[in-house]
PDB file of C-alpha atoms in Angstrom:
ATOM      1  CA  MET A   1      10.067   0.842  19.125  1.00 93.00           C
ATOM      2  CA  LEU A   2       7.231   0.196  16.687  1.00 97.00           C
ATOM      3  CA  GLU A   3       4.903  -2.702  17.292  1.00 97.00           C
ATOM      4  CA  ILE A   4       3.192  -3.985  14.134  1.00 98.00           C
ATOM      5  CA  TRP A   5       0.423  -6.534  13.702  1.00 98.00           C
ATOM      6  CA  GLY A   6      -0.023  -8.073  10.245  1.00 97.00           C
ATOM      7  CA  ARG A   7       1.167 -10.744   7.848  1.00 95.00           C
ATOM      8  CA  ARG A   8       3.694 -10.621   5.034  1.00 90.00           C
ATOM      9  CA  SER A   9       1.157 -11.706   2.403  1.00 90.00           C
ATOM     10  CA  SER A  10      -1.009  -8.600   2.966  1.00 93.00           C
ATOM     11  CA  SER A  11      -0.296  -5.853   0.437  1.00 92.00           C
ATOM     12  CA  ASN A  12      -1.207  -3.222   3.037  1.00 94.00           C
ATOM     13  CA  VAL A  13       1.287  -4.711   5.477  1.00 96.00           C
ATOM     14  CA  GLN A  14       3.839  -4.777   2.650  1.00 95.00           C
ATOM     15  CA  ALA A  15       3.329  -1.023   2.151  1.00 95.00           C
ATOM     16  CA  LEU A  16       3.833  -0.416   5.866  1.00 97.00           C
ATOM     17  CA  MET A  17       6.941  -2.588   6.011  1.00 97.00           C
ATOM     18  CA  ARG A  18       8.433  -0.836   2.972  1.00 96.00           C
ATOM     19  CA  CYS A  19       7.905   2.491   4.729  1.00 97.00           C
ATOM     20  CA  VAL A  20       9.423   1.169   7.966  1.00 97.00           C
ATOM     21  CA  GLY A  21      12.385  -0.154   5.975  1.00 97.00           C
ATOM     22  CA  GLU A  22      12.932   3.074   4.051  1.00 96.00           C
ATOM     23  CA  LEU A  23      12.826   5.066   7.289  1.00 97.00           C
ATOM     24  CA  GLU A  24      15.058   2.452   8.998  1.00 97.00           C
ATOM     25  CA  LEU A  25      12.774   2.234  12.023  1.00 97.00           C
ATOM     26  CA  PRO A  26      13.256  -0.421  14.718  1.00 97.00           C
ATOM     27  CA  HIS A  27      10.184  -2.610  14.990  1.00 97.00           C
ATOM     28  CA  VAL A  28       8.666  -5.838  16.228  1.00 97.00           C
ATOM     29  CA  CYS A  29       6.122  -7.726  14.107  1.00 97.00           C
ATOM     30  CA  HIS A  30       3.285  -9.928  15.320  1.00 97.00           C
ATOM     31  CA  ASP A  31       1.826 -12.280  12.720  1.00 97.00           C
ATOM     32  CA  ALA A  32      -1.894 -11.588  12.500  1.00 97.00           C
ATOM     33  CA  GLY A  33      -4.667 -12.027   9.980  1.00 95.00           C
ATOM     34  CA  GLY A  34      -5.276 -14.740   7.401  1.00 92.00           C
ATOM     35  CA  ARG A  35      -3.861 -18.092   8.436  1.00 94.00           C
ATOM     36  CA  TYR A  36      -2.467 -16.598  11.662  1.00 95.00           C
ATOM     37  CA  GLY A  37      -5.848 -15.663  13.086  1.00 95.00           C
ATOM     38  CA  ILE A  38      -5.572 -13.212  15.998  1.00 95.00           C
ATOM     39  CA  THR A  39      -7.822 -10.650  14.285  1.00 97.00           C
ATOM     40  CA  ASP A  40     -10.910 -12.487  15.540  1.00 96.00           C
ATOM     41  CA  THR A  41      -9.928 -12.086  19.211  1.00 97.00           C
ATOM     42  CA  ASP A  42     -11.294  -9.527  21.637  1.00 97.00           C
ATOM     43  CA  ALA A  43      -7.739  -8.357  22.335  1.00 96.00           C
ATOM     44  CA  PHE A  44      -7.199  -7.531  18.659  1.00 97.00           C
ATOM     45  CA  ALA A  45     -10.627  -5.871  18.369  1.00 97.00           C
ATOM     46  CA  ALA A  46      -9.531  -3.579  21.197  1.00 96.00           C
ATOM     47  CA  LEU A  47      -6.650  -2.506  18.939  1.00 96.00           C
ATOM     48  CA  ASN A  48      -8.722  -2.284  15.755  1.00 97.00           C
ATOM     49  CA  PRO A  49     -12.511  -2.652  15.793  1.00 97.00           C
ATOM     50  CA  ASN A  50     -12.397  -3.372  12.032  1.00 96.00           C
ATOM     51  CA  ARG A  51     -10.291  -6.481  12.788  1.00 97.00           C
ATOM     52  CA  THR A  52      -8.015  -5.799   9.804  1.00 96.00           C
ATOM     53  CA  VAL A  53      -4.248  -5.498   9.386  1.00 97.00           C
ATOM     54  CA  PRO A  54      -1.954  -3.671   9.604  1.00 98.00           C
ATOM     55  CA  VAL A  55      -2.093  -2.167  13.070  1.00 98.00           C
ATOM     56  CA  LEU A  56       0.707  -0.056  14.490  1.00 98.00           C
ATOM     57  CA  GLN A  57       1.579   1.138  17.959  1.00 97.00           C
ATOM     58  CA  ASP A  58       4.525   3.457  18.369  1.00 95.00           C
ATOM     59  CA  ALA A  59       5.890   3.122  21.921  1.00 90.00           C
ATOM     60  CA  ASP A  60       3.608   5.300  24.019  1.00 82.00           C
ATOM     61  CA  GLY A  61       1.650   6.655  21.043  1.00 86.00           C
ATOM     62  CA  PRO A  62      -1.862   5.798  19.927  1.00 89.00           C
ATOM     63  CA  VAL A  63      -2.838   2.609  18.126  1.00 96.00           C
ATOM     64  CA  ILE A  64      -3.266   3.355  14.416  1.00 97.00           C
ATOM     65  CA  TRP A  65      -5.055   1.013  12.029  1.00 97.00           C
ATOM     66  CA  GLU A  66      -5.633   2.434   8.554  1.00 95.00           C
ATOM     67  CA  THR A  67      -2.681   1.875   6.208  1.00 95.00           C
ATOM     68  CA  GLY A  68      -2.710   5.356   4.686  1.00 94.00           C
ATOM     69  CA  GLU A  69      -2.905   6.982   8.097  1.00 95.00           C
ATOM     70  CA  ILE A  70      -0.149   4.743   9.460  1.00 97.00           C
ATOM     71  CA  LEU A  71       2.089   5.737   6.548  1.00 96.00           C
ATOM     72  CA  ARG A  72       1.344   9.463   7.007  1.00 96.00           C
ATOM     73  CA  TYR A  73       1.976   9.174  10.746  1.00 96.00           C
ATOM     74  CA  LEU A  74       5.360   7.515  10.215  1.00 96.00           C
ATOM     75  CA  ALA A  75       6.309   9.955   7.468  1.00 96.00           C
ATOM     76  CA  ASN A  76       5.307  12.928   9.618  1.00 94.00           C
ATOM     77  CA  ARG A  77       7.072  11.675  12.725  1.00 95.00           C
ATOM     78  CA  TYR A  78      10.178  10.064  11.235  1.00 96.00           C
ATOM     79  CA  GLY A  79      10.494  11.024   7.567  1.00 96.00           C
ATOM     80  CA  SER A  80      12.887  13.489   6.037  1.00 96.00           C
ATOM     81  CA  THR A  81      11.536  16.592   4.344  1.00 95.00           C
ATOM     82  CA  SER A  82      12.202  14.976   0.958  1.00 94.00           C
ATOM     83  CA  PHE A  83      10.068  11.961   1.943  1.00 96.00           C
ATOM     84  CA  TRP A  84       7.276  14.003   3.588  1.00 96.00           C
ATOM     85  CA  PRO A  85       7.713  17.754   3.048  1.00 96.00           C
ATOM     86  CA  ASN A  86       7.103  20.344   5.759  1.00 95.00           C
ATOM     87  CA  ASP A  87       5.783  22.854   3.231  1.00 96.00           C
ATOM     88  CA  PRO A  88       1.975  22.416   3.002  1.00 97.00           C
ATOM     89  CA  VAL A  89       1.908  22.836  -0.782  1.00 96.00           C
ATOM     90  CA  GLU A  90       4.678  20.280  -1.340  1.00 95.00           C
ATOM     91  CA  ARG A  91       3.103  17.921   1.199  1.00 96.00           C
ATOM     92  CA  ALA A  92      -0.263  18.221  -0.530  1.00 96.00           C
ATOM     93  CA  GLU A  93       1.397  17.121  -3.782  1.00 96.00           C
ATOM     94  CA  VAL A  94       2.817  13.999  -2.131  1.00 96.00           C
ATOM     95  CA  ASP A  95      -0.477  13.270  -0.360  1.00 95.00           C
ATOM     96  CA  LYS A  96      -2.458  13.795  -3.577  1.00 97.00           C
ATOM     97  CA  TRP A  97      -0.397  11.178  -5.414  1.00 97.00           C
ATOM     98  CA  ALA A  98      -0.492   8.802  -2.444  1.00 96.00           C
ATOM     99  CA  GLU A  99      -4.304   9.032  -2.475  1.00 95.00           C
ATOM    100  CA  TRP A 100      -4.340   8.668  -6.258  1.00 97.00           C
ATOM    101  CA  ALA A 101      -2.292   5.485  -5.961  1.00 96.00           C
ATOM    102  CA  LYS A 102      -4.582   4.103  -3.272  1.00 94.00           C
ATOM    103  CA  ILE A 103      -7.862   4.982  -4.962  1.00 94.00           C
ATOM    104  CA  ASN A 104      -7.086   4.574  -8.648  1.00 95.00           C
ATOM    105  CA  VAL A 105      -4.357   1.968  -8.712  1.00 96.00           C
ATOM    106  CA  ALA A 106      -4.894  -0.182  -5.615  1.00 95.00           C
ATOM    107  CA  MET A 107      -8.675  -0.240  -5.909  1.00 94.00           C
ATOM    108  CA  GLY A 108      -8.417  -0.749  -9.673  1.00 95.00           C
ATOM    109  CA  PHE A 109      -6.141  -3.729  -9.160  1.00 97.00           C
ATOM    110  CA  THR A 110      -6.904  -5.560  -5.947  1.00 95.00           C
ATOM    111  CA  VAL A 111     -10.481  -6.769  -6.458  1.00 95.00           C
ATOM    112  CA  PRO A 112     -10.993  -6.414 -10.217  1.00 97.00           C
ATOM    113  CA  VAL A 113      -7.677  -8.043 -11.186  1.00 97.00           C
ATOM    114  CA  PHE A 114      -5.851  -9.728  -8.290  1.00 96.00           C
ATOM    115  CA  TRP A 115      -8.885 -11.400  -6.746  1.00 95.00           C
ATOM    116  CA  ARG A 116     -10.201 -12.473 -10.157  1.00 96.00           C
ATOM    117  CA  VAL A 117      -6.841 -13.917 -11.229  1.00 96.00           C
ATOM    118  CA  VAL A 118      -5.357 -15.242  -7.976  1.00 94.00           C
ATOM    119  CA  ARG A 119      -8.254 -15.857  -5.617  1.00 93.00           C
ATOM    120  CA  THR A 120     -10.830 -17.128  -8.102  1.00 95.00           C
ATOM    121  CA  PRO A 121     -10.580 -20.723  -9.353  1.00 96.00           C
ATOM    122  CA  GLU A 122      -9.545 -20.768 -13.009  1.00 93.00           C
ATOM    123  CA  THR A 123     -12.804 -22.437 -14.045  1.00 96.00           C
ATOM    124  CA  GLU A 124     -14.782 -19.547 -12.524  1.00 96.00           C
ATOM    125  CA  GLN A 125     -12.672 -16.690 -13.911  1.00 96.00           C
ATOM    126  CA  ASP A 126     -14.250 -14.159 -16.252  1.00 96.00           C
ATOM    127  CA  PRO A 127     -11.601 -13.330 -18.899  1.00 96.00           C
ATOM    128  CA  GLU A 128     -13.637 -10.414 -20.306  1.00 96.00           C
ATOM    129  CA  ALA A 129     -14.000  -8.795 -16.877  1.00 97.00           C
ATOM    130  CA  ILE A 130     -10.294  -9.304 -16.193  1.00 97.00           C
ATOM    131  CA  ALA A 131      -9.374  -7.783 -19.582  1.00 96.00           C
ATOM    132  CA  ALA A 132     -11.615  -4.761 -18.957  1.00 97.00           C
ATOM    133  CA  ALA A 133     -10.150  -4.248 -15.487  1.00 97.00           C
ATOM    134  CA  LEU A 134      -6.618  -4.524 -16.853  1.00 97.00           C
ATOM    135  CA  LYS A 135      -7.361  -1.934 -19.542  1.00 96.00           C
ATOM    136  CA  ALA A 136      -8.638   0.521 -16.921  1.00 97.00           C
ATOM    137  CA  LEU A 137      -5.650  -0.232 -14.699  1.00 97.00           C
ATOM    138  CA  HIS A 138      -3.210   0.232 -17.571  1.00 97.00           C
ATOM    139  CA  ASP A 139      -4.727   3.644 -18.264  1.00 96.00           C
ATOM    140  CA  MET A 140      -3.863   4.609 -14.677  1.00 96.00           C
ATOM    141  CA  LEU A 141      -0.390   3.108 -14.929  1.00 97.00           C
ATOM    142  CA  THR A 142       0.220   5.190 -18.073  1.00 97.00           C
ATOM    143  CA  ILE A 143      -0.369   8.324 -15.993  1.00 97.00           C
ATOM    144  CA  ALA A 144       2.235   7.152 -13.482  1.00 97.00           C
ATOM    145  CA  GLU A 145       4.654   6.107 -16.226  1.00 96.00           C
ATOM    146  CA  LYS A 146       4.604   9.598 -17.745  1.00 96.00           C
ATOM    147  CA  ARG A 147       5.201  11.265 -14.363  1.00 96.00           C
ATOM    148  CA  ILE A 148       8.023   8.917 -13.418  1.00 96.00           C
ATOM    149  CA  GLU A 149       9.703   9.349 -16.828  1.00 96.00           C
ATOM    150  CA  LYS A 150       9.542  13.121 -16.343  1.00 95.00           C
ATOM    151  CA  MET A 151      10.384  13.382 -12.628  1.00 95.00           C
ATOM    152  CA  GLY A 152      12.120  10.167 -11.573  1.00 96.00           C
ATOM    153  CA  TRP A 153       9.452   9.426  -8.931  1.00 96.00           C
ATOM    154  CA  LEU A 154       5.753  10.234  -8.654  1.00 96.00           C
ATOM    155  CA  THR A 155       6.266  13.646  -7.069  1.00 95.00           C
ATOM    156  CA  GLY A 156       9.844  14.672  -7.664  1.00 91.00           C
ATOM    157  CA  SER A 157      13.444  13.570  -7.729  1.00 93.00           C
ATOM    158  CA  SER A 158      13.361  11.301  -4.663  1.00 95.00           C
ATOM    159  CA  LEU A 159      11.286   8.591  -3.053  1.00 96.00           C
ATOM    160  CA  THR A 160       8.258   9.851  -1.130  1.00 96.00           C
ATOM    161  CA  LEU A 161       5.280   8.434   0.681  1.00 96.00           C
ATOM    162  CA  ALA A 162       3.378   8.504  -2.641  1.00 96.00           C
ATOM    163  CA  ASP A 163       5.843   6.036  -4.154  1.00 97.00           C
ATOM    164  CA  ILE A 164       5.317   3.658  -1.222  1.00 96.00           C
ATOM    165  CA  GLN A 165       1.537   3.718  -1.776  1.00 95.00           C
ATOM    166  CA  PHE A 166       2.087   3.095  -5.487  1.00 96.00           C
ATOM    167  CA  GLY A 167       4.942   0.596  -5.281  1.00 94.00           C
ATOM    168  CA  HIS A 168       3.344  -2.008  -3.067  1.00 92.00           C
ATOM    169  CA  ILE A 169       0.641  -2.564  -5.680  1.00 94.00           C
ATOM    170  CA  LEU A 170       3.193  -2.731  -8.495  1.00 94.00           C
ATOM    171  CA  PHE A 171       4.998  -5.499  -6.620  1.00 91.00           C
ATOM    172  CA  ARG A 172       1.846  -7.607  -6.672  1.00 92.00           C
ATOM    173  CA  TYR A 173       0.969  -6.551 -10.242  1.00 96.00           C
ATOM    174  CA  PHE A 174       4.315  -7.854 -11.536  1.00 95.00           C
ATOM    175  CA  ASP A 175       4.080 -11.010  -9.415  1.00 93.00           C
ATOM    176  CA  ILE A 176       0.938 -12.517 -10.971  1.00 93.00           C
ATOM    177  CA  ASP A 177       0.403 -14.306 -14.270  1.00 91.00           C
ATOM    178  CA  ILE A 178      -1.246 -11.686 -16.486  1.00 93.00           C
ATOM    179  CA  GLU A 179      -0.419 -10.045 -19.791  1.00 89.00           C
ATOM    180  CA  ARG A 180       1.177  -6.653 -19.351  1.00 91.00           C
ATOM    181  CA  PRO A 181       2.231  -4.012 -21.856  1.00 88.00           C
ATOM    182  CA  ASN A 182       5.903  -3.009 -21.895  1.00 81.00           C
TER     183      ASN A 182
END
């Protein structure tokens, strides 16, 4: 049984929960972070010295606390070979696109767009900075659009770990009030 610490409003927790759902893994969730607190306790720091969510413990396994590593762990332990290939070359392709999604899409969206649009009071928002960030983000999304049109998913004909890393940001991207190209 998986034990997960996090909160539903965290995009990183959303990525983990999508992975858990796709793999149909039994789990228990503990609300932590944000309005739930917990992350500021010594008990939580013993789980994750960074005091961030998500955190995962798999039965008698180690405590894992970086989202990308948690996803790779679950994919490696529980995923099918289409989700997380055994072949090192095929796996590297999935991992490459998962990292691309995390570095280029998530980092290009979370602070430069999401925080500026959702977490910054409207009177303090910088429309030019938001527009510039959206242009850079849309350039990255165009790369993904072309791959998905060609392959069906980021790395092939079925859902993989890369699509989980990409999809959780898209959920948030489509959930905020911004102008988006078709």
